[in-house]
Amino acid sequence: MSSAVVICHYHEVALKQKNREIFEKKLRTNIAFMLSDIVKQNMVMRGYGRLKIVLPFGFEDTEKIEIVKSRLNNVFGLTNYGIGIVSALDIEKICEASLKVLKSKNFKTFSVKTKRQNKKFPLNSVEVNQKVGAFILEKFKSDGKEIKVDLKNPDITVHIEIVDREVYVYADRFKGPGGLPVGSSGKVVSLLSAGFDSPVASYMIMKRGARVVFVHYHSYPYTSYDSIEQVKQIVKILSRFQLHSKLYIVPIAEAQRIIVLNAPVELRTILYRRLMIKIAEKIAEKEKAEALVTGESLGQVASQTLRNIRVINQIANLPILRPLIGIDKEEIIQKSREIGTYEISSQPYDDCCSFLTGRHPETWADLNDIFEVEKKINWNELVEISLSNAEVENIYADFLDKNIVEKIED
């Protein structure tokens, strides 16, 4: 039984020119940690324009292959990957390898696609395609199986990649999630609720290469504890994409009580949001994060009108990233299904932003009115009160060996 090999391709990473090596190394590291319980780290290797993973089992071991696939599907930066075997630089060996990767496959039509990076190989890509295709047809015919070549819409394609010292042959090719490797774009702090929006926003910013630290606000004991448990479950799911996540759980009930005593009911939601931004910036300072992330979508609720977003932004020193700003609710819910947070976000929970607010919150706040209220409030004191009672929880992907967490963070 030959060991399986996974050939990983990327697109956006390859466009980074002078910084390309940095992104490639980060992608390699992320893959190595993602498969750390299956593959030795030195078996994840960089090559020109691709990464190679040598698996310690054959590609016929479908159970383990499925585990590898499920992990690689969560590695941002991968465009696609193929699972097959390695062949020597010899056309006869390539033909035999091509036949091997088709073993047990059910198909009636096929094609062969060759990429020849090694220009010293005596046959060009077209000639390799012809030789391998003819070999496959002959072998299947001798076994009494009717197959034919279809170059436009084949049931299956044999991919051949000829590099300097070896050849990769595979028929199983899978789409990756794309994007950039997590950690290649710095670190952000995401304001996370148990709803649909902020988990999706966090996912989308991870896909752009940012490592995410989460902060969840609650008004317990005035609201239930449910949202905290739901958020922990959501972070567990999102940790599949970055392996290890830090979650700050921040009680703001006391700070909200002080705001309620000083603010008209219609402005409270906006003031709560400004408080959350100030707290998140303190956490970002501690975590050396470069920006904040929210799940706001323009016009979706009262606090997300253009004017109110401007008023909320005014208190921030760090950039506030809003990946969902132009996405409607239906699209957000669909994405939550895709990433696995939908079932949790569908459950009822108490939103701390609705604590002692009216039915008709201000939709077009005047910043001067906000300033008048805030003259009565010591923001630094409210932030300190909230953070002094905050809890910090480390949450890991289910399969992760916690002993390698420090290496991941590096």
CSV table of N, CA and C in Angstrom, one decimal, residues 303-374:
chain,number,residue,atom,x,y,z
A,303,SER,N,-30.0,50.5,15.9
A,303,SER,CA,-28.7,51.0,16.2
A,303,SER,C,-27.8,51.0,15.0
A,304,GLN,N,-28.3,50.4,13.9
A,304,GLN,CA,-27.4,50.2,12.7
A,304,GLN,C,-27.8,51.1,11.5
A,305,THR,N,-28.5,52.2,11.8
A,305,THR,CA,-28.7,53.2,10.8
A,305,THR,C,-27.4,53.9,10.5
A,306,LEU,N,-27.3,54.6,9.4
A,306,LEU,CA,-26.0,55.3,9.0
A,306,LEU,C,-25.6,56.3,10.1
A,307,ARG,N,-26.6,57.1,10.6
A,307,ARG,CA,-26.3,58.1,11.6
A,307,ARG,C,-25.8,57.4,12.9
A,308,ASN,N,-26.5,56.4,13.3
A,308,ASN,CA,-26.2,55.7,14.6
A,308,ASN,C,-24.8,55.0,14.5
A,309,ILE,N,-24.5,54.5,13.4
A,309,ILE,CA,-23.2,53.9,13.2
A,309,ILE,C,-22.1,55.0,13.3
A,310,ARG,N,-22.4,56.1,12.8
A,310,ARG,CA,-21.5,57.2,12.9
A,310,ARG,C,-21.3,57.6,14.3
A,311,VAL,N,-22.4,57.7,15.1
A,311,VAL,CA,-22.3,58.1,16.5
A,311,VAL,C,-21.6,57.1,17.3
A,312,ILE,N,-21.8,55.8,17.0
A,312,ILE,CA,-21.1,54.7,17.7
A,312,ILE,C,-19.6,54.8,17.4
A,313,ASN,N,-19.3,55.0,16.1
A,313,ASN,CA,-17.9,55.1,15.7
A,313,ASN,C,-17.1,56.2,16.4
A,314,GLN,N,-17.8,57.3,16.7
A,314,GLN,CA,-17.1,58.5,17.2
A,314,GLN,C,-16.3,58.2,18.5
A,315,ILE,N,-16.7,57.3,19.3
A,315,ILE,CA,-16.0,57.0,20.5
A,315,ILE,C,-14.8,56.1,20.4
A,316,ALA,N,-14.7,55.5,19.2
A,316,ALA,CA,-13.6,54.5,19.0
A,316,ALA,C,-12.3,55.2,18.5
A,317,ASN,N,-11.2,54.6,19.0
A,317,ASN,CA,-9.9,55.0,18.5
A,317,ASN,C,-9.3,54.0,17.5
A,318,LEU,N,-9.8,52.7,17.6
A,318,LEU,CA,-9.4,51.7,16.7
A,318,LEU,C,-10.4,51.6,15.5
A,319,PRO,N,-10.0,51.1,14.4
A,319,PRO,CA,-10.9,50.9,13.3
A,319,PRO,C,-12.0,49.8,13.7
A,320,ILE,N,-13.2,50.0,13.3
A,320,ILE,CA,-14.3,49.1,13.5
A,320,ILE,C,-14.6,48.4,12.2
A,321,LEU,N,-14.3,47.1,12.0
A,321,LEU,CA,-14.6,46.4,10.8
A,321,LEU,C,-16.0,45.8,10.8
A,322,ARG,N,-16.7,45.9,9.8
A,322,ARG,CA,-18.1,45.4,9.7
A,322,ARG,C,-18.3,44.6,8.4
A,323,PRO,N,-17.8,43.3,8.5
A,323,PRO,CA,-17.9,42.5,7.3
A,323,PRO,C,-19.3,42.3,6.7
A,324,LEU,N,-20.3,42.5,7.5
A,324,LEU,CA,-21.7,42.3,7.0
A,324,LEU,C,-22.4,43.5,6.6
A,325,ILE,N,-21.7,44.6,6.5
A,325,ILE,CA,-22.4,45.9,6.4
A,325,ILE,C,-23.4,46.0,5.2
A,326,GLY,N,-23.1,45.3,4.1
A,326,GLY,CA,-23.9,45.3,2.9
A,326,GLY,C,-24.7,44.0,2.6
A,327,ILE,N,-24.7,43.1,3.6
A,327,ILE,CA,-25.3,41.8,3.4
A,327,ILE,C,-26.7,41.8,4.1
A,328,ASP,N,-27.7,41.2,3.5
A,328,ASP,CA,-29.0,41.1,4.1
A,328,ASP,C,-29.1,39.9,5.0
A,329,LYS,N,-30.2,39.9,5.8
A,329,LYS,CA,-30.4,38.9,6.8
A,329,LYS,C,-30.5,37.5,6.2
A,330,GLU,N,-31.1,37.3,5.1
A,330,GLU,CA,-31.2,36.0,4.5
A,330,GLU,C,-29.9,35.4,4.1
A,331,GLU,N,-29.0,36.3,3.6
A,331,GLU,CA,-27.6,35.8,3.2
A,331,GLU,C,-26.9,35.5,4.5
A,332,ILE,N,-27.1,36.2,5.5
A,332,ILE,CA,-26.4,36.0,6.8
A,332,ILE,C,-26.8,34.6,7.4
A,333,ILE,N,-28.1,34.4,7.4
A,333,ILE,CA,-28.6,33.1,7.9
A,333,ILE,C,-28.1,31.9,7.1
A,334,GLN,N,-28.1,32.1,5.8
A,334,GLN,CA,-27.5,31.0,4.9
A,334,GLN,C,-26.1,30.7,5.2
A,335,LYS,N,-25.3,31.8,5.4
A,335,LYS,CA,-23.9,31.6,5.8
A,335,LYS,C,-23.7,30.9,7.1
A,336,SER,N,-24.6,31.2,8.1
A,336,SER,CA,-24.6,30.6,9.4
A,336,SER,C,-24.8,29.1,9.3
A,337,ARG,N,-25.7,28.7,8.4
A,337,ARG,CA,-25.9,27.3,8.1
A,337,ARG,C,-24.6,26.6,7.6
A,338,GLU,N,-24.0,27.3,6.7
A,338,GLU,CA,-22.8,26.7,6.1
A,338,GLU,C,-21.7,26.5,7.1
A,339,ILE,N,-21.5,27.5,8.0
A,339,ILE,CA,-20.4,27.4,9.0
A,339,ILE,C,-20.7,26.6,10.3
A,340,GLY,N,-22.0,26.3,10.4
A,340,GLY,CA,-22.4,25.4,11.6
A,340,GLY,C,-22.9,26.1,12.8
A,341,THR,N,-23.2,27.5,12.7
A,341,THR,CA,-23.6,28.2,13.9
A,341,THR,C,-25.2,28.4,13.9
A,342,TYR,N,-25.8,28.0,12.9
A,342,TYR,CA,-27.3,28.3,12.7
A,342,TYR,C,-28.1,27.7,13.9
A,343,GLU,N,-27.9,26.5,14.2
A,343,GLU,CA,-28.8,25.8,15.2
A,343,GLU,C,-28.6,26.5,16.5
A,344,ILE,N,-27.5,26.9,16.9
A,344,ILE,CA,-27.3,27.6,18.2
A,344,ILE,C,-27.9,29.0,18.2
A,345,SER,N,-27.6,29.7,17.1
A,345,SER,CA,-28.2,31.1,17.0
A,345,SER,C,-29.7,31.1,16.8
A,346,SER,N,-30.3,30.0,16.5
A,346,SER,CA,-31.7,29.9,16.3
A,346,SER,C,-32.4,29.8,17.7
A,347,GLN,N,-31.7,29.5,18.7
A,347,GLN,CA,-32.2,29.3,20.1
A,347,GLN,C,-32.5,30.7,20.7
A,348,PRO,N,-33.6,30.9,21.5
A,348,PRO,CA,-33.8,32.2,22.1
A,348,PRO,C,-32.8,32.5,23.1
A,349,TYR,N,-32.5,33.8,23.2
A,349,TYR,CA,-31.6,34.3,24.3
A,349,TYR,C,-31.9,35.8,24.6
A,350,ASP,N,-31.4,36.2,25.7
A,350,ASP,CA,-31.6,37.6,26.1
A,350,ASP,C,-30.5,38.5,25.6
A,351,ASP,N,-30.8,39.5,24.8
A,351,ASP,CA,-29.8,40.4,24.3
A,351,ASP,C,-29.6,41.5,25.3
A,352,CYS,N,-28.4,41.7,25.7
A,352,CYS,CA,-28.1,42.7,26.7
A,352,CYS,C,-28.3,44.1,26.2
A,353,CYS,N,-28.4,44.3,24.9
A,353,CYS,CA,-28.6,45.7,24.4
A,353,CYS,C,-30.1,46.1,24.5
A,354,SER,N,-30.9,45.1,24.8
A,354,SER,CA,-32.4,45.4,25.0
A,354,SER,C,-32.7,45.7,26.5
A,355,PHE,N,-31.7,45.6,27.4
A,355,PHE,CA,-31.9,45.8,28.8
A,355,PHE,C,-32.4,47.2,29.1
A,356,LEU,N,-33.6,47.3,29.6
A,356,LEU,CA,-34.3,48.6,30.0
A,356,LEU,C,-34.3,49.6,28.9
A,357,THR,N,-34.6,49.2,27.7
A,357,THR,CA,-34.7,50.1,26.6
A,357,THR,C,-36.2,50.1,26.1
A,358,GLY,N,-36.6,51.1,25.4
A,358,GLY,CA,-38.0,51.2,25.0
A,358,GLY,C,-38.3,50.6,23.7
A,359,ARG,N,-39.5,50.6,23.3
A,359,ARG,CA,-40.0,50.0,22.0
A,359,ARG,C,-39.5,50.9,20.8
A,360,HIS,N,-39.2,52.1,21.1
A,360,HIS,CA,-38.9,53.0,20.0
A,360,HIS,C,-37.6,53.7,20.2
A,361,PRO,N,-36.5,53.0,20.0
A,361,PRO,CA,-35.1,53.6,20.2
A,361,PRO,C,-34.9,54.6,19.1
A,362,GLU,N,-34.0,55.5,19.4
A,362,GLU,CA,-33.6,56.5,18.5
A,362,GLU,C,-32.9,55.9,17.3
A,363,THR,N,-33.4,56.3,16.1
A,363,THR,CA,-32.8,55.8,14.9
A,363,THR,C,-31.9,56.8,14.2
A,364,TRP,N,-31.9,58.0,14.6
A,364,TRP,CA,-31.1,59.1,14.0
A,364,TRP,C,-30.5,60.0,15.1
A,365,ALA,N,-29.7,59.4,15.9
A,365,ALA,CA,-29.2,60.1,17.1
A,365,ALA,C,-28.4,61.3,16.8
A,366,ASP,N,-28.5,62.3,17.6
A,366,ASP,CA,-27.7,63.6,17.5
A,366,ASP,C,-26.5,63.4,18.5
A,367,LEU,N,-25.3,63.5,17.9
A,367,LEU,CA,-24.1,63.3,18.7
A,367,LEU,C,-24.1,64.3,19.9
A,368,ASN,N,-24.6,65.5,19.7
A,368,ASN,CA,-24.6,66.5,20.8
A,368,ASN,C,-25.4,66.0,22.0
A,369,ASP,N,-26.6,65.3,21.7
A,369,ASP,CA,-27.4,64.8,22.7
A,369,ASP,C,-26.6,63.7,23.5
A,370,ILE,N,-25.9,62.9,22.8
A,370,ILE,CA,-25.1,61.9,23.4
A,370,ILE,C,-24.0,62.5,24.3
A,371,PHE,N,-23.4,63.5,23.8
A,371,PHE,CA,-22.3,64.2,24.6
A,371,PHE,C,-22.9,64.8,25.9
A,372,GLU,N,-24.1,65.3,25.8
A,372,GLU,CA,-24.8,65.9,27.0
A,372,GLU,C,-25.0,64.8,28.1
A,373,VAL,N,-25.5,63.7,27.6
A,373,VAL,CA,-25.7,62.6,28.6
A,373,VAL,C,-24.3,62.1,29.2
A,374,GLU,N,-23.3,62.0,28.3
A,374,GLU,CA,-22.1,61.4,28.8
A,374,GLU,C,-21.3,62.3,29.7
